[in-house]
Amino acid sequence: MKRVLLVEDEQIMAKNIAFFLEREGYQVDIAYDGKAALELFAARPYDLLLLDWTLPKMDGLAVCKSIRRESSVPIIMLTAKGETLDKIIGLEVGADDYLVKPFDLRELLARIHALMRRLETVSDESADNAWLQYEDLLLDREKLLLFCHGKKMALTANEYKLLEIMMKKPENVFSREFLYEQVWEGTPAYNDRTVDVTISRLRKKILELSGKKYFHAVRGIGYRLGGQP
Ligand code: CA
């Protein structure tokens, strides 16, 4: 049974979400503030985090940052209407997806399934070839870890999927739309920055490991991994 940590300070909403997910076969623990969330997370493993943005004691941003230092657990942010900037910040600190309140519980379930599927396809494919390599970068397809020069870095499901696609065809130019459709399974909204933000996070991680700039922006199209700048 998949374990979900739900972090939400509005008690009625939290109980509604928990009730719904439990009926769908998930085991749900609720934390009503950010500090309690970190305590629960440290105490036991979870398969997924649902994280409200505005929380007492410690906000969702700080909780997400703190968890990302040690874990690549899937995180869906729950934001209030109109907090569009939050989406970008949420992606920057490593959330995998976000939902704007009020949302339909079936939509939440669809997002959860999509994330879980992404993780499963990752482990399915790993059976035939556990490692993917390009130059000094080595991708561990079972553990979602990136190795370089003997150092390692944990990737989130979205970062992993995006990097995997690009490492399979190095020096190939990928459009933002293609990458979005492959990783997030949908059509990006006009001016959506999800792909750019995820690439910039990956770029930072890879630069930290290798000291090298692997991603190149291709004006008007998208991105390329490797090749001449
Ligand atoms: Ca709240």
PDB file of C-alpha atoms and ligand atoms in Angstrom:
ATOM      1  CA  MET A   1       0.000   0.000   0.000  1.00  0.00           C
ATOM      2  CA  LYS A   2       1.328   3.438  -0.970  1.00  0.00           C
ATOM      3  CA  ARG A   3       1.903   5.821   1.917  1.00  0.00           C
ATOM      4  CA  VAL A   4       1.029   9.475   1.490  1.00  0.00           C
ATOM      5  CA  LEU A   5       2.028  12.341   3.765  1.00  0.00           C
ATOM      6  CA  LEU A   6      -0.532  15.116   3.504  1.00  0.00           C
ATOM      7  CA  VAL A   7       0.586  18.489   4.858  1.00  0.00           C
ATOM      8  CA  GLU A   8      -2.381  20.833   5.129  1.00  0.00           C
ATOM      9  CA  ASP A   9      -3.405  23.175   7.947  1.00  0.00           C
ATOM     10  CA  GLU A  10      -7.060  23.496   6.961  1.00  0.00           C
ATOM     11  CA  GLN A  11      -8.448  20.598   8.938  1.00  0.00           C
ATOM     12  CA  ILE A  12     -11.680  20.033   7.023  1.00  0.00           C
ATOM     13  CA  MET A  13      -9.898  20.053   3.700  1.00  0.00           C
ATOM     14  CA  ALA A  14      -7.176  17.764   5.032  1.00  0.00           C
ATOM     15  CA  LYS A  15      -9.731  15.269   6.304  1.00  0.00           C
ATOM     16  CA  ASN A  16     -11.655  15.328   3.014  1.00  0.00           C
ATOM     17  CA  ILE A  17      -8.534  14.634   0.981  1.00  0.00           C
ATOM     18  CA  ALA A  18      -7.407  11.896   3.376  1.00  0.00           C
ATOM     19  CA  PHE A  19     -10.838  10.242   3.339  1.00  0.00           C
ATOM     20  CA  PHE A  20     -10.931  10.261  -0.450  1.00  0.00           C
ATOM     21  CA  LEU A  21      -7.401   8.865  -0.877  1.00  0.00           C
ATOM     22  CA  GLU A  22      -7.927   6.179   1.752  1.00  0.00           C
ATOM     23  CA  ARG A  23     -10.998   5.026  -0.158  1.00  0.00           C
ATOM     24  CA  GLU A  24      -8.736   4.768  -3.221  1.00  0.00           C
ATOM     25  CA  GLY A  25      -6.386   2.484  -1.347  1.00  0.00           C
ATOM     26  CA  TYR A  26      -3.736   4.873  -0.056  1.00  0.00           C
ATOM     27  CA  GLN A  27      -2.565   5.092   3.508  1.00  0.00           C
ATOM     28  CA  VAL A  28      -2.574   8.740   4.554  1.00  0.00           C
ATOM     29  CA  ASP A  29      -0.899  10.546   7.452  1.00  0.00           C
ATOM     30  CA  ILE A  30      -1.760  14.191   8.057  1.00  0.00           C
ATOM     31  CA  ALA A  31       0.562  16.902   9.345  1.00  0.00           C
ATOM     32  CA  TYR A  32      -1.096  20.223  10.201  1.00  0.00           C
ATOM     33  CA  ASP A  33       2.056  22.339  10.120  1.00  0.00           C
ATOM     34  CA  GLY A  34       5.483  22.340   8.508  1.00  0.00           C
ATOM     35  CA  LYS A  35       7.461  21.232  11.528  1.00  0.00           C
ATOM     36  CA  ALA A  36       5.188  18.256  12.151  1.00  0.00           C
ATOM     37  CA  ALA A  37       5.610  17.322   8.476  1.00  0.00           C
ATOM     38  CA  LEU A  38       9.398  17.153   8.773  1.00  0.00           C
ATOM     39  CA  GLU A  39       9.145  15.123  11.978  1.00  0.00           C
ATOM     40  CA  LEU A  40       6.808  12.588  10.377  1.00  0.00           C
ATOM     41  CA  PHE A  41       8.932  12.442   7.233  1.00  0.00           C
ATOM     42  CA  ALA A  42      12.070  11.747   9.240  1.00  0.00           C
ATOM     43  CA  ALA A  43      10.354   8.996  11.197  1.00  0.00           C
ATOM     44  CA  ARG A  44       9.070   6.826   8.341  1.00  0.00           C
ATOM     45  CA  PRO A  45       9.285   6.447   4.561  1.00  0.00           C
ATOM     46  CA  TYR A  46       6.579   7.886   2.286  1.00  0.00           C
ATOM     47  CA  ASP A  47       5.814   7.288  -1.389  1.00  0.00           C
ATOM     48  CA  LEU A  48       4.359  10.736  -1.965  1.00  0.00           C
ATOM     49  CA  LEU A  49       4.007  14.148  -0.343  1.00  0.00           C
ATOM     50  CA  LEU A  50       1.057  16.506  -0.785  1.00  0.00           C
ATOM     51  CA  LEU A  51       2.297  19.835   0.432  1.00  0.00           C
ATOM     52  CA  ASP A  52       0.250  22.967   1.073  1.00  0.00           C
ATOM     53  CA  TRP A  53       2.023  26.243   0.340  1.00  0.00           C
ATOM     54  CA  THR A  54       0.993  28.393   3.309  1.00  0.00           C
ATOM     55  CA  LEU A  55       1.420  26.593   6.612  1.00  0.00           C
ATOM     56  CA  PRO A  56       1.958  27.550  10.234  1.00  0.00           C
ATOM     57  CA  LYS A  57       5.438  27.263  11.841  1.00  0.00           C
ATOM     58  CA  MET A  58       7.260  26.504   8.574  1.00  0.00           C
ATOM     59  CA  ASP A  59       5.863  27.153   5.074  1.00  0.00           C
ATOM     60  CA  GLY A  60       5.628  24.664   2.228  1.00  0.00           C
ATOM     61  CA  LEU A  61       8.591  26.183   0.434  1.00  0.00           C
ATOM     62  CA  ALA A  62      10.896  25.619   3.410  1.00  0.00           C
ATOM     63  CA  VAL A  63       9.543  22.098   3.947  1.00  0.00           C
ATOM     64  CA  CYS A  64      10.105  21.230   0.279  1.00  0.00           C
ATOM     65  CA  LYS A  65      13.645  22.616   0.293  1.00  0.00           C
ATOM     66  CA  SER A  66      14.515  20.736   3.438  1.00  0.00           C
ATOM     67  CA  ILE A  67      13.160  17.407   2.173  1.00  0.00           C
ATOM     68  CA  ARG A  68      14.853  17.796  -1.211  1.00  0.00           C
ATOM     69  CA  ARG A  69      18.244  17.965   0.473  1.00  0.00           C
ATOM     70  CA  GLU A  70      17.960  14.275   1.256  1.00  0.00           C
ATOM     71  CA  SER A  71      15.118  12.737  -0.699  1.00  0.00           C
ATOM     72  CA  SER A  72      13.707  12.565  -4.221  1.00  0.00           C
ATOM     73  CA  VAL A  73      10.225  11.522  -3.014  1.00  0.00           C
ATOM     74  CA  PRO A  74       7.500  12.811  -5.384  1.00  0.00           C
ATOM     75  CA  ILE A  75       6.042  16.106  -4.121  1.00  0.00           C
ATOM     76  CA  ILE A  76       2.808  17.746  -5.284  1.00  0.00           C
ATOM     77  CA  MET A  77       2.357  21.339  -4.097  1.00  0.00           C
ATOM     78  CA  LEU A  78      -1.102  22.626  -3.229  1.00  0.00           C
ATOM     79  CA  THR A  79      -1.283  26.364  -3.876  1.00  0.00           C
ATOM     80  CA  ALA A  80      -3.998  28.974  -3.479  1.00  0.00           C
ATOM     81  CA  LYS A  81      -5.628  30.623  -6.463  1.00  0.00           C
ATOM     82  CA  GLY A  82      -3.654  33.477  -7.987  1.00  0.00           C
ATOM     83  CA  GLU A  83      -0.345  32.369  -6.509  1.00  0.00           C
ATOM     84  CA  THR A  84       0.996  31.779 -10.029  1.00  0.00           C
ATOM     85  CA  LEU A  85       4.500  32.802  -9.078  1.00  0.00           C
ATOM     86  CA  ASP A  86       4.456  30.032  -6.507  1.00  0.00           C
ATOM     87  CA  LYS A  87       4.322  27.448  -9.234  1.00  0.00           C
ATOM     88  CA  ILE A  88       7.683  28.541 -10.578  1.00  0.00           C
ATOM     89  CA  ILE A  89       9.217  28.797  -7.132  1.00  0.00           C
ATOM     90  CA  GLY A  90       7.750  25.403  -6.263  1.00  0.00           C
ATOM     91  CA  LEU A  91       9.368  23.856  -9.313  1.00  0.00           C
ATOM     92  CA  GLU A  92      12.631  25.615  -8.536  1.00  0.00           C
ATOM     93  CA  VAL A  93      12.830  24.085  -5.078  1.00  0.00           C
ATOM     94  CA  GLY A  94      12.069  20.665  -6.510  1.00  0.00           C
ATOM     95  CA  ALA A  95       8.315  20.023  -6.389  1.00  0.00           C
ATOM     96  CA  ASP A  96       7.215  17.602  -9.123  1.00  0.00           C
ATOM     97  CA  ASP A  97       3.779  19.024  -9.753  1.00  0.00           C
ATOM     98  CA  TYR A  98       1.303  21.482  -8.314  1.00  0.00           C
ATOM     99  CA  LEU A  99      -2.456  21.965  -8.036  1.00  0.00           C
ATOM    100  CA  VAL A 100      -4.328  25.222  -7.576  1.00  0.00           C
ATOM    101  CA  LYS A 101      -7.073  25.260  -4.924  1.00  0.00           C
ATOM    102  CA  PRO A 102      -9.910  24.580  -5.072  1.00  0.00           C
ATOM    103  CA  PHE A 103      -9.224  21.445  -7.075  1.00  0.00           C
ATOM    104  CA  ASP A 104     -11.281  18.416  -7.960  1.00  0.00           C
ATOM    105  CA  LEU A 105     -10.241  15.358  -5.930  1.00  0.00           C
ATOM    106  CA  ARG A 106     -10.339  13.257  -9.104  1.00  0.00           C
ATOM    107  CA  GLU A 107      -7.836  15.662 -10.661  1.00  0.00           C
ATOM    108  CA  LEU A 108      -5.597  15.170  -7.623  1.00  0.00           C
ATOM    109  CA  LEU A 109      -5.867  11.406  -8.050  1.00  0.00           C
ATOM    110  CA  ALA A 110      -4.998  11.683 -11.768  1.00  0.00           C
ATOM    111  CA  ARG A 111      -1.856  13.687 -10.925  1.00  0.00           C
ATOM    112  CA  ILE A 112      -0.848  11.161  -8.274  1.00  0.00           C
ATOM    113  CA  HIS A 113      -1.289   8.283 -10.718  1.00  0.00           C
ATOM    114  CA  ALA A 114       0.731  10.113 -13.387  1.00  0.00           C
ATOM    115  CA  LEU A 115       3.620  10.658 -10.971  1.00  0.00           C
ATOM    116  CA  MET A 116       3.544   7.062  -9.753  1.00  0.00           C
ATOM    117  CA  ARG A 117       3.456   5.829 -13.354  1.00  0.00           C
ATOM    118  CA  ARG A 118       6.502   7.919 -14.172  1.00  0.00           C
ATOM    119  CA  LEU A 119       8.383   6.280 -11.306  1.00  0.00           C
ATOM    120  CA  GLU A 120       7.244   2.828 -12.387  1.00  0.00           C
ATOM    121  CA  THR A 121       8.291   3.277 -16.019  1.00  0.00           C
ATOM    122  CA  VAL A 122      11.651   4.339 -14.652  1.00  0.00           C
ATOM    123  CA  SER A 123      12.105   1.084 -12.742  1.00  0.00           C
ATOM    124  CA  ASP A 124      10.615  -1.071 -15.557  1.00  0.00           C
ATOM    125  CA  GLU A 125      13.048   0.179 -18.159  1.00  0.00           C
ATOM    126  CA  SER A 126      15.938  -0.189 -15.794  1.00  0.00           C
ATOM    127  CA  ALA A 127      15.624  -3.974 -16.065  1.00  0.00           C
ATOM    128  CA  ASP A 128      17.323  -4.182 -19.469  1.00  0.00           C
ATOM    129  CA  ASN A 129      19.968  -1.548 -18.880  1.00  0.00           C
ATOM    130  CA  ALA A 130      20.642  -0.256 -15.406  1.00  0.00           C
ATOM    131  CA  TRP A 131      23.072   2.470 -16.475  1.00  0.00           C
ATOM    132  CA  LEU A 132      22.986   5.197 -19.034  1.00  0.00           C
ATOM    133  CA  GLN A 133      26.176   7.061 -19.851  1.00  0.00           C
ATOM    134  CA  TYR A 134      27.160  10.179 -21.698  1.00  0.00           C
ATOM    135  CA  GLU A 135      30.713  11.457 -21.377  1.00  0.00           C
ATOM    136  CA  ASP A 136      31.351  11.816 -17.630  1.00  0.00           C
ATOM    137  CA  LEU A 137      27.688  11.541 -16.660  1.00  0.00           C
ATOM    138  CA  LEU A 138      26.396   8.205 -15.439  1.00  0.00           C
ATOM    139  CA  LEU A 139      22.711   7.730 -14.731  1.00  0.00           C
ATOM    140  CA  ASP A 140      21.663   4.984 -12.320  1.00  0.00           C
ATOM    141  CA  ARG A 141      18.256   4.017 -13.716  1.00  0.00           C
ATOM    142  CA  GLU A 142      17.258   1.961 -10.719  1.00  0.00           C
ATOM    143  CA  LYS A 143      17.927   4.485  -8.003  1.00  0.00           C
ATOM    144  CA  LEU A 144      17.397   7.756  -9.916  1.00  0.00           C
ATOM    145  CA  LEU A 145      20.918   8.855  -9.060  1.00  0.00           C
ATOM    146  CA  LEU A 146      23.339  10.780 -11.206  1.00  0.00           C
ATOM    147  CA  PHE A 147      27.048  10.020 -10.868  1.00  0.00           C
ATOM    148  CA  CYS A 148      29.997  12.039 -12.063  1.00  0.00           C
ATOM    149  CA  HIS A 149      33.665  11.903 -11.057  1.00  0.00           C
ATOM    150  CA  GLY A 150      32.787   9.624  -8.145  1.00  0.00           C
ATOM    151  CA  LYS A 151      30.196  12.030  -6.720  1.00  0.00           C
ATOM    152  CA  LYS A 152      26.480  11.377  -6.751  1.00  0.00           C
ATOM    153  CA  MET A 153      23.298  13.422  -6.765  1.00  0.00           C
ATOM    154  CA  ALA A 154      19.651  12.406  -6.217  1.00  0.00           C
ATOM    155  CA  LEU A 155      17.186  13.438  -8.932  1.00  0.00           C
ATOM    156  CA  THR A 156      13.444  13.942  -8.703  1.00  0.00           C
ATOM    157  CA  ALA A 157      11.212  11.837 -10.983  1.00  0.00           C
ATOM    158  CA  ASN A 158      10.764  14.725 -13.442  1.00  0.00           C
ATOM    159  CA  GLU A 159      14.442  15.653 -13.505  1.00  0.00           C
ATOM    160  CA  TYR A 160      15.309  12.020 -14.046  1.00  0.00           C
ATOM    161  CA  LYS A 161      12.858  11.510 -16.898  1.00  0.00           C
ATOM    162  CA  LEU A 162      13.955  14.676 -18.663  1.00  0.00           C
ATOM    163  CA  LEU A 163      17.650  13.890 -18.351  1.00  0.00           C
ATOM    164  CA  GLU A 164      17.099  10.299 -19.459  1.00  0.00           C
ATOM    165  CA  ILE A 165      15.360  11.417 -22.659  1.00  0.00           C
ATOM    166  CA  MET A 166      18.184  13.830 -23.470  1.00  0.00           C
ATOM    167  CA  MET A 167      20.997  11.439 -22.529  1.00  0.00           C
ATOM    168  CA  LYS A 168      19.592   8.793 -24.854  1.00  0.00           C
ATOM    169  CA  LYS A 169      20.085  11.189 -27.765  1.00  0.00           C
ATOM    170  CA  PRO A 170      22.944  13.495 -26.892  1.00  0.00           C
ATOM    171  CA  GLU A 171      23.543  16.503 -29.129  1.00  0.00           C
ATOM    172  CA  ASN A 172      19.973  16.192 -30.371  1.00  0.00           C
ATOM    173  CA  VAL A 173      17.847  19.353 -30.153  1.00  0.00           C
ATOM    174  CA  PHE A 174      14.604  18.873 -28.234  1.00  0.00           C
ATOM    175  CA  SER A 175      11.753  21.354 -28.309  1.00  0.00           C
ATOM    176  CA  ARG A 176      10.189  22.517 -25.041  1.00  0.00           C
ATOM    177  CA  GLU A 177       6.842  21.136 -26.195  1.00  0.00           C
ATOM    178  CA  PHE A 178       8.259  17.682 -26.883  1.00  0.00           C
ATOM    179  CA  LEU A 179       9.994  17.509 -23.515  1.00  0.00           C
ATOM    180  CA  TYR A 180       6.860  18.719 -21.733  1.00  0.00           C
ATOM    181  CA  GLU A 181       4.666  16.140 -23.459  1.00  0.00           C
ATOM    182  CA  GLN A 182       7.095  13.320 -22.700  1.00  0.00           C
ATOM    183  CA  VAL A 183       7.692  14.140 -19.053  1.00  0.00           C
ATOM    184  CA  TRP A 184       4.485  15.832 -17.854  1.00  0.00           C
ATOM    185  CA  GLU A 185       2.093  14.010 -20.174  1.00  0.00           C
ATOM    186  CA  GLY A 186       0.100  16.982 -21.381  1.00  0.00           C
ATOM    187  CA  THR A 187       0.230  20.105 -23.476  1.00  0.00           C
ATOM    188  CA  PRO A 188       2.058  23.050 -21.946  1.00  0.00           C
ATOM    189  CA  ALA A 189       0.095  26.261 -21.427  1.00  0.00           C
ATOM    190  CA  TYR A 190       1.218  29.348 -23.353  1.00  0.00           C
ATOM    191  CA  ASN A 191       4.428  30.714 -21.833  1.00  0.00           C
ATOM    192  CA  ASP A 192       4.752  27.753 -19.478  1.00  0.00           C
ATOM    193  CA  ARG A 193       8.209  27.719 -17.885  1.00  0.00           C
ATOM    194  CA  THR A 194       8.122  24.232 -16.390  1.00  0.00           C
ATOM    195  CA  VAL A 195      10.710  22.795 -18.797  1.00  0.00           C
ATOM    196  CA  ASP A 196      13.066  25.786 -18.455  1.00  0.00           C
ATOM    197  CA  VAL A 197      12.915  25.699 -14.673  1.00  0.00           C
ATOM    198  CA  THR A 198      13.541  21.954 -14.542  1.00  0.00           C
ATOM    199  CA  ILE A 199      16.476  22.247 -16.978  1.00  0.00           C
ATOM    200  CA  SER A 200      17.959  25.063 -14.937  1.00  0.00           C
ATOM    201  CA  ARG A 201      17.717  22.918 -11.794  1.00  0.00           C
ATOM    202  CA  LEU A 202      19.368  20.003 -13.586  1.00  0.00           C
ATOM    203  CA  ARG A 203      22.022  22.304 -14.995  1.00  0.00           C
ATOM    204  CA  LYS A 204      22.854  23.502 -11.497  1.00  0.00           C
ATOM    205  CA  LYS A 205      23.100  19.947 -10.174  1.00  0.00           C
ATOM    206  CA  ILE A 206      25.298  18.779 -13.053  1.00  0.00           C
ATOM    207  CA  LEU A 207      27.529  21.828 -12.808  1.00  0.00           C
ATOM    208  CA  GLU A 208      28.012  21.082  -9.126  1.00  0.00           C
ATOM    209  CA  LEU A 209      29.056  17.498  -9.910  1.00  0.00           C
ATOM    210  CA  SER A 210      31.105  17.950 -13.056  1.00  0.00           C
ATOM    211  CA  GLY A 211      32.062  21.624 -13.193  1.00  0.00           C
ATOM    212  CA  LYS A 212      30.858  21.517 -16.770  1.00  0.00           C
ATOM    213  CA  LYS A 213      27.948  23.045 -18.649  1.00  0.00           C
ATOM    214  CA  TYR A 214      26.125  20.234 -20.408  1.00  0.00           C
ATOM    215  CA  PHE A 215      22.870  21.930 -21.379  1.00  0.00           C
ATOM    216  CA  HIS A 216      22.696  24.413 -24.207  1.00  0.00           C
ATOM    217  CA  ALA A 217      19.666  26.527 -25.035  1.00  0.00           C
ATOM    218  CA  VAL A 218      18.788  26.532 -28.723  1.00  0.00           C
ATOM    219  CA  ARG A 219      17.132  29.823 -29.475  1.00  0.00           C
ATOM    220  CA  GLY A 220      13.495  29.604 -30.490  1.00  0.00           C
ATOM    221  CA  ILE A 221      13.399  25.817 -30.123  1.00  0.00           C
ATOM    222  CA  GLY A 222      14.512  24.325 -26.850  1.00  0.00           C
ATOM    223  CA  TYR A 223      17.531  22.502 -25.504  1.00  0.00           C
ATOM    224  CA  ARG A 224      20.410  20.230 -26.376  1.00  0.00           C
ATOM    225  CA  LEU A 225      22.594  18.101 -24.130  1.00  0.00           C
ATOM    226  CA  GLY A 226      26.269  18.097 -25.044  1.00  0.00           C
ATOM    227  CA  GLY A 227      27.950  19.154 -28.277  1.00  0.00           C
ATOM    228  CA  GLN A 228      29.572  22.481 -28.992  1.00  0.00           C
ATOM    229  CA  PRO A 229      28.129  25.476 -27.100  1.00  0.00           C
TER     230      PRO A 229
HETATM  231 CA    CA B   1      -2.771  26.573   4.154  1.00  0.00          CA
END
